[in-house]
């Protein structure tokens, strides 16, 4: 048991400089660029959501936990990963759920696009695929015009008898 404690102590000492390095960068990014960019930069530097949340919770006087959870969701971190990390840190299910709802309201379209990985959909096992067809340009003026009613066709509704 003593050997394990000594080993754990040395591991913590050796990890301390790396921890200090990314947390300093995170704090600087937070102060200059905001929480969104700080979390995105940390994720880009392969800092795990668990590490990010652990740092945020341990510095709760500086960082808002719920806002950080929402930002992790908006950054595209998998829901299960966020929930698992939050659970390990004792963050309530309610707080995690509220953060998820807020992220869907604020970043819903971004999250929907992240759920579709176009490169996976178009994977052909190494066989080259033709480029996707180009969509015709949309005339914005047509979008603003009201729909034209056509008197050529009369469709009876199911609630009224057919009058032919």
CSV table of C-alpha atoms in Angstrom, one decimal:
chain,number,residue,atom,x,y,z
A,1,UNK,CA,0.0,0.0,0.0
A,2,UNK,CA,2.9,2.3,0.9
A,3,UNK,CA,4.5,1.7,-2.5
A,4,UNK,CA,1.3,2.6,-4.3
A,5,UNK,CA,0.9,5.8,-2.4
A,6,UNK,CA,4.5,6.8,-3.2
A,7,UNK,CA,4.0,5.9,-6.9
A,8,UNK,CA,0.8,7.9,-7.0
A,9,UNK,CA,2.6,10.9,-5.4
A,10,UNK,CA,5.4,10.8,-8.0
A,11,UNK,CA,2.8,10.5,-10.8
A,12,UNK,CA,1.0,13.6,-9.5
A,13,UNK,CA,4.3,15.5,-9.2
A,14,UNK,CA,5.3,14.6,-12.8
A,15,UNK,CA,1.8,15.5,-14.1
A,16,UNK,CA,1.7,18.8,-12.3
A,17,UNK,CA,3.7,20.8,-15.0
A,18,UNK,CA,1.5,19.5,-17.8
A,19,UNK,CA,-1.6,20.4,-15.8
A,20,UNK,CA,-0.3,23.8,-15.0
A,21,UNK,CA,0.6,24.5,-18.6
A,22,UNK,CA,-2.9,23.7,-20.1
A,23,UNK,CA,-4.8,25.3,-17.2
A,24,UNK,CA,-2.8,28.5,-17.6
A,25,UNK,CA,-3.6,28.5,-21.3
A,26,UNK,CA,-7.2,27.8,-20.6
A,27,UNK,CA,-7.5,30.7,-18.1
A,28,UNK,CA,-5.7,33.1,-20.5
A,29,UNK,CA,-8.1,32.0,-23.3
A,30,UNK,CA,-11.0,32.4,-21.0
A,31,UNK,CA,-10.0,36.0,-20.0
A,32,UNK,CA,-9.2,37.1,-23.6
A,33,UNK,CA,-11.6,35.1,-25.8
A,34,UNK,CA,-14.4,33.8,-23.5
A,35,UNK,CA,-15.4,30.4,-22.2
A,36,UNK,CA,-16.5,29.0,-25.6
A,37,UNK,CA,-13.0,29.5,-27.2
A,38,UNK,CA,-11.2,28.4,-24.1
A,39,UNK,CA,-13.1,25.1,-24.1
A,40,UNK,CA,-12.7,24.6,-27.8
A,41,UNK,CA,-9.0,25.3,-27.7
A,42,UNK,CA,-8.6,22.9,-24.8
A,43,UNK,CA,-10.4,20.2,-26.7
A,44,UNK,CA,-8.3,21.0,-29.8
A,45,UNK,CA,-5.2,20.4,-27.6
A,46,UNK,CA,-6.6,17.0,-26.7
A,47,UNK,CA,-7.6,17.9,-23.1
A,48,UNK,CA,-10.4,15.5,-22.2
A,49,UNK,CA,-13.9,16.8,-21.2
A,50,UNK,CA,-13.2,15.1,-17.8
A,51,UNK,CA,-10.1,17.1,-17.3
A,52,UNK,CA,-11.8,20.4,-18.4
A,53,UNK,CA,-14.7,19.8,-16.0
A,54,UNK,CA,-12.5,18.8,-13.2
A,55,UNK,CA,-10.6,22.1,-13.5
A,56,UNK,CA,-13.8,24.1,-13.8
A,57,UNK,CA,-15.4,22.5,-10.8
A,58,UNK,CA,-12.2,23.0,-8.7
A,59,UNK,CA,-12.3,26.7,-9.7
A,60,UNK,CA,-16.0,27.3,-9.4
A,61,UNK,CA,-15.5,30.8,-8.1
A,62,UNK,CA,-14.1,31.7,-11.5
A,63,UNK,CA,-16.1,29.4,-13.8
A,64,UNK,CA,-19.8,28.6,-14.1
A,65,UNK,CA,-20.3,24.9,-14.2
A,66,UNK,CA,-23.7,24.8,-16.0
A,67,UNK,CA,-22.4,27.2,-18.6
A,68,UNK,CA,-19.3,25.1,-19.0
A,69,UNK,CA,-21.4,22.0,-19.5
A,70,UNK,CA,-23.5,23.8,-22.2
A,71,UNK,CA,-20.3,24.9,-23.9
A,72,UNK,CA,-19.0,21.4,-24.0
A,73,UNK,CA,-22.2,20.2,-25.6
A,74,UNK,CA,-22.1,23.1,-28.1
A,75,UNK,CA,-18.5,22.3,-28.9
A,76,UNK,CA,-19.7,18.9,-30.1
A,77,UNK,CA,-18.7,16.7,-27.2
A,78,UNK,CA,-20.8,13.5,-27.0
A,79,UNK,CA,-23.7,13.7,-24.6
A,80,UNK,CA,-22.7,10.5,-22.8
A,81,UNK,CA,-19.1,11.7,-22.4
A,82,UNK,CA,-20.3,14.9,-20.7
A,83,UNK,CA,-22.8,13.1,-18.5
A,84,UNK,CA,-20.2,10.5,-17.4
A,85,UNK,CA,-17.7,13.3,-16.6
A,86,UNK,CA,-20.3,15.3,-14.7
A,87,UNK,CA,-21.4,12.2,-12.8
A,88,UNK,CA,-17.9,11.5,-11.6
A,89,UNK,CA,-17.6,15.0,-10.3
A,90,UNK,CA,-20.9,15.0,-8.5
A,91,UNK,CA,-22.7,17.4,-10.8
A,92,UNK,CA,-26.4,16.9,-10.5
A,93,UNK,CA,-28.4,15.3,-13.3
A,94,UNK,CA,-30.7,18.3,-13.2
A,95,UNK,CA,-27.8,20.7,-13.9
A,96,UNK,CA,-26.6,18.5,-16.7
A,97,UNK,CA,-30.1,18.3,-18.2
A,98,UNK,CA,-30.6,22.0,-18.1
A,99,UNK,CA,-27.2,22.6,-19.8
A,100,UNK,CA,-28.2,20.1,-22.5
A,101,UNK,CA,-31.5,21.9,-23.1
A,102,UNK,CA,-29.8,25.3,-23.2
A,103,UNK,CA,-27.2,23.9,-25.7
A,104,UNK,CA,-29.9,22.6,-27.9
A,105,UNK,CA,-31.7,25.9,-27.9
A,106,UNK,CA,-28.6,27.9,-28.5
A,107,UNK,CA,-26.5,25.6,-30.7
A,108,UNK,CA,-29.1,23.2,-32.0
A,109,UNK,CA,-28.4,23.6,-35.7
A,110,UNK,CA,-24.7,23.3,-35.1
A,111,UNK,CA,-25.2,20.1,-33.1
A,112,UNK,CA,-27.5,18.7,-35.8
A,113,UNK,CA,-24.7,19.2,-38.4
A,114,UNK,CA,-22.1,17.7,-36.1
A,115,UNK,CA,-24.3,14.6,-35.8
A,116,UNK,CA,-24.0,14.0,-39.5
A,117,UNK,CA,-20.5,13.1,-40.6
A,118,UNK,CA,-20.6,13.6,-44.3
A,119,UNK,CA,-17.3,11.8,-44.8
A,120,UNK,CA,-18.7,8.7,-43.2
A,121,UNK,CA,-21.9,8.8,-45.3
A,122,UNK,CA,-19.9,9.1,-48.5
A,123,UNK,CA,-17.3,6.4,-47.6
A,124,UNK,CA,-17.2,4.0,-50.5
A,125,UNK,CA,-14.5,1.7,-49.3
A,126,UNK,CA,-11.7,3.3,-51.4
A,127,UNK,CA,-13.7,3.5,-54.6
A,128,UNK,CA,-13.8,7.1,-55.9
A,129,UNK,CA,-17.2,8.6,-55.9
A,130,UNK,CA,-18.4,11.4,-58.1
A,131,UNK,CA,-18.9,14.7,-56.5
A,132,UNK,CA,-22.3,15.4,-55.0
A,133,UNK,CA,-24.7,17.2,-57.4
A,134,UNK,CA,-24.7,20.9,-57.1
A,135,UNK,CA,-28.0,22.4,-56.0
A,136,UNK,CA,-29.4,25.0,-58.2
A,137,UNK,CA,-29.1,28.6,-56.9
A,138,UNK,CA,-32.2,29.8,-55.0
A,139,UNK,CA,-33.8,33.0,-56.2
A,140,UNK,CA,-34.4,34.9,-52.9
A,141,UNK,CA,-37.2,36.9,-54.5
A,142,UNK,CA,-39.2,33.7,-55.1
A,143,UNK,CA,-38.9,32.9,-51.4
A,144,UNK,CA,-40.6,36.2,-50.5
A,145,UNK,CA,-43.5,35.8,-53.0
A,146,UNK,CA,-46.7,34.4,-51.6
A,147,UNK,CA,-47.7,31.0,-53.1
A,148,UNK,CA,-49.9,31.2,-56.2
A,149,UNK,CA,-53.2,29.5,-56.1
A,150,UNK,CA,-54.0,27.4,-59.0
A,151,UNK,CA,-57.6,27.2,-60.2
A,152,UNK,CA,-56.8,24.4,-62.6
A,153,UNK,CA,-57.1,21.7,-59.9
A,154,UNK,CA,-59.8,21.4,-57.3
A,155,UNK,CA,-59.0,19.0,-54.5
A,156,UNK,CA,-61.8,18.0,-52.2
A,157,UNK,CA,-60.9,17.8,-48.5
A,158,UNK,CA,-61.7,14.6,-46.7
A,159,UNK,CA,-64.3,16.4,-44.7
A,160,UNK,CA,-66.3,17.7,-47.6
A,161,UNK,CA,-68.0,15.5,-50.2
A,162,UNK,CA,-66.6,15.5,-53.7
A,163,UNK,CA,-68.6,17.8,-55.9
A,164,UNK,CA,-67.8,16.6,-59.4
